[in-house]
Structures are given as structure tokens and as C-alpha cells.
Amino acid sequence: MNSEGNKMEKTATAEKIRLVDLDAQYQTIREEVWSAMKDVIENSSFVLGRHVKGFEGSFARFCNTRFATGVASGTDALVLALKALGIGPGDEVITVPNTAFPTAEAVTLSGANAVFADIKPETFNIDPAEVKKKITKKTRAIMPVHLYGQPAQMDELKELCQAHNLMLIEDAAQAHGAEYKGQRVGTIGNVACFSFYPSKNLGAYGDGGAVVTNDERIADKVRMLRNHGRHEKYCHEIEGYNSRLDALQAAILSVKLKYLDEWNEKRRQHAQHYDKLLSSVKNVTTPKVLDEVKSVYHVYAVRVKDRDLLRRKLKEENIDTGIHYPIPLHLQPALAYLGLGKGSFPKAEEAASEVLSLPLYPEMTNEQIETIVDALKQHVK
Ligand SMILES: Cc1ncc(COP(=O)(O)O)c(C=O)c1O
């Protein structure tokens, strides 16, 4: 097509706004990423080694924890943390139904049973009062998810754990750098699990995860479990897994970690801009963040009644949106055996039918946010 044709094409369709634009971020760190990858390859240090060790040290400092262990994914981080705590068959772990499937899948993979508690609709996070109702003699742990980057109500959950002798496992897959009462997530429970899935606030260029803790015994167990149950080559003390954080991913994550506070701050600024512009828009509920927490806005989710129609209209305007998550876990076919039908968790179910994630990533511009809000105003009923 000639340059005239190109021009026409550009004016005919507005530039697409993605939910997350990973390439925009890559362009800002491109040289550093390639140089880090080259270092791994030219030193043939592909498995564990200094890049993984270096990243683990930096990530522990970032979280303010004594230990961080890199593993193959966020799902594995949860499974290995559960195993390291000795949780398995016959045990119950309480978590939420409005999360990514791996939260509950990890519980099942450990051999334990997932038990769900409903959420607080304003924050979308686990409701401690509902958790209390679900505690039985078999309960071994509470596993809150810091959903969308906002920490759960950790003081109330900690109290329940202390009263009932339970472990507190933070699913911090969406909350790298988030704070609860001035404390970074990851330092509040016995152990915390992170995902480095590419679109996370700290995302690898493939899969990755980490388990952080201040407890040396838990850290040591996770370290063994991720590497075939050994400390030393050829001596396997327990049966474990191959779930090591890939060295190339560790090198990339080390580059990205240096920018994470800055990127999280930009996410917060974008969220504030959305909040302000949307405050006067009828029938759109903006996300509520509690005074005592600092969210890292992994997702900016609003609530709207006619969600699916609005989503289609925004798509026609070249604006991508997401739904986190459309099907609560108790209604997933894979968990039908739990026998929990519709109506079991009304608040989570209502949220699932109304949440709409708007584009949010550090590199987006105020103008893009304004375009999205203008389109929303036009189409929301
Ligand atoms: C809340 C939550 N928990 C666990 C996971 C699992 O992480 P991964 O995809 O790295 O296995 C994810 C990511 O999808 C998540 O969002």
C-alpha cells in the first residue's frame, strides 16, 4: 500500500488499546535484557547458578524477607509451599472462589482439599468473617489471595490463624510490592507465593515463580523440593520435583526488578486518573482500596451491570478489556465433584458477572485512559 493508503487506514481505525502491552515495556529495557541473556548463554549457566541466586537475593530484599526461592511457576510456588508446610491428604485449606484456577488447583495437587469462603464485595478479597465459619478440625491453613494487587485483611486472618493454630499462606501472585499497614506482602504470613507469568507486575519472558519466607526451615524444604529433594548432587533426602526457576528468566527478572517500584507507582497514578474520571460516571463502580493498604493495581476492575454488552462495544472501539474471573472456581467443571452449586458464594458469583478489567500497564498514557473513559461513558447503560 502507498503512503496515502497507509494514512487512510490510520484515520479509519483508532489505534488499538491493549489490556496489557508487554512490548511497550520491552522497548524500554531491550538492551539490558539482551545483555543479561547473553551473559547466561555465554557462561553456560543455564540451571540454577549465579543468575538464579542473584535474583533470589534481590527479590528477598525487595520483599523484605530473609529467603526467596525461585521455582518454575506461581502454581508450583503454591504447591511446594503447601508441601513444605506438611499439608496434604485429609487436610483442608481455606481460600476464595474468585481467583485464578491455580490457587485451588495447587491445594488439590498437594493432596489437600480446597474449601472456599465468600468475599467482601467492595474489595473482592476474602471475608475473614466467612473464613471463620469454614474452620473445622481438618483445617490446616488459610490461603488469601491479594486479588488485583490489593492485600487481603491480614490482621483479621492472622488472628484466626493464631486462635486455631493454622498456617497463613499468601497467594501474592498478583501483588509484588503491595503493602499492608506499611509491610510488604510476603512478610505477613508464614510463607508467600509469587508468579512471574509474563503479564504480572513482575513478569518473566516465560513461566516462573518464587516462594518467600522468614522461616529458614520452610525455605530449606522448598529449596530441596524444587530440585529433586536434594541439597547435594546425587544425594536425594526426599522425593521432590524439577521445579527450578530457569536461569534465563532469572536474568530477565533481575533487570525488570530494578524498575518494579517505579512501574508500580505508575500503575497507581493511572488508577487514580481512572478513579477521578470515572467518579462522575453513573452505573460504574470503581475499585475500593482500603486506607491501610497500598495496592499495586495488577488489574483495574470496575463493576458494571451490563458487562458483556459493554465489553463488546468497547471492542468495537478497539479497546481491549478482560474479566478476572468470569467463572468462580466452585462452578468450574473440574471442581464439580465438590458439589457446590450456584448460590454457594453469592458475593463472588455476583462479582464474576459484573467485573470488567480496563487496560492498565505502566507505559500507558493519560490520553489513552481518557479515550477509554470517553468510550465507556458513551456505552454504559
Ligand atoms: C492469584 C494467582 N494465583 C496463582 C497463579 C498461578 O501462577 P502461574 O501462572 O505462574 O502458575 C496466578 C497466575 O495465573 C494467579 O493470578
XYZ file of C-alpha atoms and ligand atoms in Angstrom:
397
model
C 0.000 0.000 0.000
C 1.316 3.509 -0.795
C 1.823 6.129 1.882
C -1.539 7.729 1.044
C -3.254 4.390 1.578
C -1.478 3.925 4.895
C -2.626 7.316 6.081
C -6.228 6.486 5.221
C -6.043 3.218 7.094
C -4.739 5.020 10.176
C -7.524 7.596 10.243
C -10.194 4.966 9.607
C -9.426 2.960 12.761
C -8.281 4.398 16.083
C -5.129 2.824 17.479
C -5.893 -0.293 19.447
C -5.582 -0.049 23.224
C -4.497 -3.368 24.678
C -5.346 -4.660 28.129
C -1.593 -5.022 28.734
C 1.158 -4.047 26.298
C 4.226 -6.156 27.048
C 6.085 -4.892 24.004
C 5.843 -1.275 25.217
C 7.713 -2.316 28.356
C 10.230 -4.439 26.477
C 11.198 -1.455 24.314
C 12.270 0.473 27.429
C 14.667 -2.255 28.688
C 15.594 -4.025 25.459
C 19.374 -3.548 25.594
C 19.627 -4.577 29.240
C 17.525 -7.686 28.650
C 19.657 -8.864 25.723
C 22.863 -8.225 27.613
C 21.576 -10.228 30.623
C 20.506 -13.125 28.387
C 23.854 -13.086 26.616
C 25.601 -13.353 29.950
C 23.638 -16.522 30.819
C 24.279 -18.115 27.425
C 27.951 -17.192 27.110
C 28.633 -18.550 30.589
C 26.542 -21.698 30.022
C 24.942 -21.170 33.432
C 21.512 -22.439 32.462
C 20.289 -24.255 35.561
C 20.352 -22.566 38.983
C 23.802 -20.937 39.288
C 24.593 -17.292 39.891
C 21.730 -15.700 37.924
C 19.099 -17.563 39.900
C 20.948 -16.971 43.171
C 21.398 -13.284 42.353
C 17.718 -12.844 41.542
C 16.651 -14.710 44.704
C 18.763 -12.360 46.823
C 17.363 -9.250 45.136
C 13.780 -10.476 45.317
C 14.098 -11.312 49.032
C 15.413 -7.760 49.622
C 12.545 -6.346 47.556
C 10.001 -8.247 49.680
C 11.859 -7.614 52.964
C 12.027 -11.335 53.681
C 15.021 -13.432 54.703
C 14.574 -16.021 51.952
C 13.303 -16.229 48.372
C 13.425 -19.413 46.309
C 12.890 -19.321 42.565
C 10.637 -22.034 41.152
C 9.139 -22.894 37.769
C 5.771 -21.096 38.142
C 3.390 -19.454 40.581
C 1.390 -22.672 40.671
C 4.474 -24.632 41.708
C 5.290 -21.955 44.302
C 1.921 -22.692 45.944
C 2.250 -26.482 45.687
C 5.779 -26.507 47.096
C 4.855 -24.101 49.905
C 1.922 -26.336 50.900
C 4.160 -29.416 50.773
C 6.913 -27.682 52.756
C 4.342 -26.942 55.462
C 3.444 -30.630 55.569
C -0.062 -30.054 54.230
C -1.517 -32.983 52.293
C -4.245 -35.646 52.160
C -7.012 -35.207 54.719
C -6.198 -31.532 55.310
C -8.339 -28.541 54.385
C -7.110 -25.188 53.090
C -9.477 -22.213 53.026
C -9.270 -19.853 50.069
C -11.508 -17.811 47.742
C -13.601 -18.841 44.734
C -12.876 -15.624 42.760
C -9.283 -16.203 41.765
C -7.198 -17.803 39.045
C -7.793 -21.545 38.835
C -4.223 -22.442 40.011
C -4.975 -21.180 43.536
C -7.333 -24.099 44.172
C -5.538 -26.460 41.816
C -2.381 -26.115 43.915
C -4.290 -27.173 47.028
C -5.586 -30.264 45.234
C -2.132 -31.044 43.814
C -0.723 -31.042 47.347
C -3.293 -33.729 48.200
C -5.376 -31.449 50.453
C -8.958 -30.239 49.906
C -9.802 -26.685 48.874
C -12.560 -25.073 50.953
C -13.971 -21.777 49.743
C -15.051 -18.709 51.709
C -17.013 -15.829 50.172
C -15.566 -12.372 49.568
C -16.117 -8.781 50.646
C -17.772 -7.298 47.560
C -16.135 -3.858 47.929
C -12.562 -5.143 47.797
C -13.121 -8.534 46.092
C -10.877 -10.065 48.784
C -11.594 -12.928 51.189
C -14.000 -12.056 54.023
C -12.466 -13.053 57.397
C -15.967 -13.498 58.883
C -16.763 -16.078 56.170
C -13.411 -17.802 56.747
C -14.243 -18.196 60.421
C -17.430 -20.115 59.530
C -15.417 -22.575 57.413
C -12.833 -23.611 60.003
C -13.096 -27.285 61.001
C -10.874 -29.793 62.790
C -9.309 -30.588 59.412
C -8.360 -27.006 58.525
C -4.597 -26.554 58.343
C -4.175 -23.265 56.530
C -5.825 -20.088 55.280
C -4.696 -19.008 51.828
C -5.845 -15.475 50.989
C -5.251 -14.105 47.501
C -4.167 -10.449 47.301
C -6.507 -10.054 44.368
C -5.816 -7.425 41.690
C -2.784 -6.292 43.726
C -4.674 -5.283 46.884
C -3.625 -7.056 50.111
C -6.323 -9.020 51.948
C -7.269 -8.156 55.561
C -4.240 -9.812 57.062
C -4.658 -8.802 60.746
C -8.057 -10.488 60.980
C -6.769 -13.577 59.169
C -3.676 -13.737 61.366
C -5.880 -13.626 64.451
C -7.905 -16.578 63.149
C -4.698 -18.487 62.434
C -3.376 -17.848 65.912
C -6.671 -18.832 67.557
C -6.951 -22.090 65.597
C -3.271 -22.957 65.131
C -3.351 -22.575 61.348
C -0.755 -21.628 58.774
C -1.167 -18.449 56.730
C -0.124 -18.767 53.085
C -0.241 -15.614 50.962
C -1.111 -16.098 47.312
C 0.749 -12.958 46.246
C 0.827 -13.861 42.542
C -0.787 -10.509 41.673
C 0.769 -8.316 44.345
C 4.554 -7.886 44.008
C 5.428 -4.888 46.164
C 1.927 -4.287 47.612
C 1.814 -3.194 51.253
C -0.429 -3.893 54.214
C -0.060 -1.376 57.066
C 3.373 -0.408 55.756
C 4.554 -4.010 55.450
C 5.245 -5.599 52.080
C 3.139 -8.638 51.218
C 5.160 -11.791 51.614
C 6.275 -10.866 55.121
C 2.894 -11.216 56.817
C 2.026 -14.906 56.548
C 4.229 -17.938 57.231
C 5.025 -18.095 53.561
C 4.072 -16.248 50.356
C 3.956 -17.318 46.732
C 4.564 -15.186 43.655
C 4.019 -15.772 39.952
C 6.210 -14.275 37.241
C 3.795 -15.103 34.435
C 4.592 -12.567 31.654
C 1.669 -10.206 32.331
C 2.214 -9.998 36.102
C 3.586 -6.761 37.617
C 6.955 -8.519 37.619
C 6.720 -10.813 34.618
C 9.288 -13.111 33.039
C 9.503 -13.910 29.315
C 8.059 -17.329 30.047
C 6.970 -19.022 33.275
C 8.455 -18.510 36.715
C 7.575 -18.163 40.384
C 9.031 -17.700 43.854
C 8.360 -18.708 47.438
C 9.369 -16.174 50.079
C 9.502 -16.631 53.845
C 11.328 -15.602 57.002
C 11.293 -19.204 58.229
C 14.565 -20.978 57.480
C 13.046 -24.465 57.718
C 10.330 -23.675 55.168
C 12.888 -22.059 52.823
C 15.170 -25.066 53.097
C 12.348 -27.523 52.386
C 11.175 -25.572 49.335
C 14.763 -25.391 48.087
C 15.036 -29.192 48.315
C 11.597 -29.874 46.854
C 12.223 -27.743 43.757
C 15.433 -29.672 42.988
C 14.591 -33.392 43.277
C 14.718 -33.368 47.075
C 18.427 -32.720 47.403
C 20.935 -30.279 48.814
C 23.935 -32.034 47.297
C 24.251 -33.573 43.856
C 23.355 -37.319 43.842
C 22.088 -37.391 47.448
C 18.272 -37.227 47.472
C 16.964 -36.754 51.002
C 13.307 -36.629 49.985
C 11.314 -37.104 46.800
C 10.841 -33.757 45.141
C 10.284 -32.191 41.731
C 12.104 -30.485 38.934
C 10.721 -27.008 39.533
C 13.708 -24.696 39.265
C 13.440 -21.108 38.108
C 15.039 -21.018 34.660
C 18.313 -19.039 34.647
C 17.383 -17.013 31.545
C 14.156 -15.987 33.257
C 16.058 -15.134 36.445
C 18.428 -12.877 34.478
C 15.482 -11.104 32.801
C 13.656 -10.765 36.124
C 16.760 -9.188 37.710
C 16.715 -6.495 35.044
C 12.997 -5.863 35.500
C 13.070 -5.887 39.303
C 15.130 -2.682 39.321
C 12.184 -0.853 37.745
C 9.357 -2.506 39.625
C 8.762 0.188 42.271
C 8.662 2.817 39.537
C 6.298 0.709 37.405
C 4.012 0.054 40.373
C 3.902 3.783 41.094
C 2.865 4.452 37.504
C 0.095 1.856 37.831
C -1.160 3.666 40.943
C -1.121 7.020 39.111
C -3.092 5.549 36.210
C -5.590 4.027 38.644
C -6.050 7.423 40.303
C -6.633 9.014 36.912
C -9.313 6.394 36.137
C -10.852 6.904 39.601
C -11.113 10.639 39.077
C -12.548 10.468 35.563
C -14.978 7.685 36.437
C -16.221 9.222 39.680
C -18.991 11.076 37.834
C -19.956 8.192 35.545
C -23.271 6.622 36.502
C -23.545 2.832 36.846
C -19.790 2.236 37.002
C -18.346 1.279 40.404
C -14.631 1.961 40.715
C -12.422 -0.350 42.807
C -12.236 0.409 46.519
C -8.818 0.265 48.136
C -8.648 0.173 51.937
C -6.846 3.039 53.710
C -4.373 0.705 55.400
C -3.098 -0.875 52.177
C -1.063 0.141 49.163
C -2.324 -1.672 46.082
C -0.080 -2.348 43.092
C -3.082 -2.498 40.721
C -2.226 -5.662 38.859
C -5.727 -5.217 37.476
C -8.074 -2.206 37.458
C -11.501 -3.830 37.732
C -14.718 -1.818 37.694
C -18.192 -3.209 38.288
C -20.962 -2.697 35.728
C -24.346 -4.365 35.359
C -24.459 -4.898 31.599
C -20.851 -6.054 31.458
C -20.817 -8.313 28.412
C -22.580 -5.831 26.127
C -20.298 -3.016 27.268
C -17.279 -5.198 26.621
C -18.432 -5.854 23.062
C -18.993 -2.140 22.461
C -15.520 -1.278 23.732
C -14.060 -3.961 21.495
C -15.755 -2.288 18.508
C -13.944 0.904 19.559
C -10.629 -1.005 19.502
C -10.352 -1.137 23.295
C -9.440 -4.473 24.866
C -10.798 -5.402 28.277
C -10.595 -8.511 30.462
C -12.643 -10.430 33.029
C -10.870 -11.580 36.164
C -12.610 -14.022 36.556
C -15.769 -14.988 34.665
C -16.376 -18.365 36.360
C -15.943 -18.696 40.125
C -13.865 -21.754 40.975
C -16.677 -23.681 42.715
C -18.571 -23.600 39.389
C -15.634 -24.831 37.291
C -16.316 -28.229 35.677
C -13.050 -29.592 37.103
C -14.274 -28.936 40.652
C -17.851 -30.165 40.152
C -17.010 -33.072 42.482
C -17.075 -30.592 45.384
C -20.849 -30.478 44.866
C -21.048 -26.709 45.305
C -23.718 -25.329 43.010
C -24.849 -21.849 42.036
C -25.698 -19.710 45.048
C -22.986 -21.223 47.281
C -20.956 -17.983 47.274
C -23.370 -15.234 46.195
C -20.938 -12.318 46.525
C -18.214 -13.970 44.468
C -20.817 -15.040 41.886
C -22.235 -11.534 41.597
C -18.730 -10.106 41.197
C -17.960 -12.651 38.467
C -20.937 -11.414 36.460
C -20.079 -7.711 36.851
C -16.297 -7.214 36.924
C -14.610 -5.670 33.927
C -10.848 -5.110 33.823
C -9.845 -1.947 31.976
C -6.444 -1.577 30.280
C -3.704 -0.849 32.789
C 0.054 -1.027 32.393
C 2.832 1.352 33.422
C 3.646 2.621 29.923
C 0.112 3.714 29.014
C -0.684 7.412 28.671
C -3.265 9.699 30.276
C -4.700 10.271 26.794
C -5.356 6.542 26.405
C -7.152 6.479 29.755
C -9.246 9.461 28.670
C -10.146 7.715 25.401
C -11.241 4.617 27.342
C -13.355 6.620 29.795
C -14.984 8.596 26.963
C -15.923 5.338 25.236
C -17.213 3.918 28.487
C -19.404 6.981 29.115
C -20.871 6.616 25.674
C -21.803 2.963 26.025
C -22.541 2.258 29.686
C -26.241 1.807 30.373
C -3.868 -15.456 42.060
C -2.999 -16.383 41.275
N -2.520 -17.494 41.857
C -1.727 -18.354 41.195
C -1.369 -18.137 39.894
C -0.526 -19.152 39.179
O 0.651 -18.627 38.663
P 1.341 -19.267 37.351
O 0.509 -18.920 36.174
O 2.691 -18.583 37.333
O 1.474 -20.717 37.574
C -1.832 -16.982 39.246
C -1.480 -16.683 37.838
O -2.123 -17.077 36.925
C -2.672 -16.094 39.953
O -3.137 -14.970 39.376
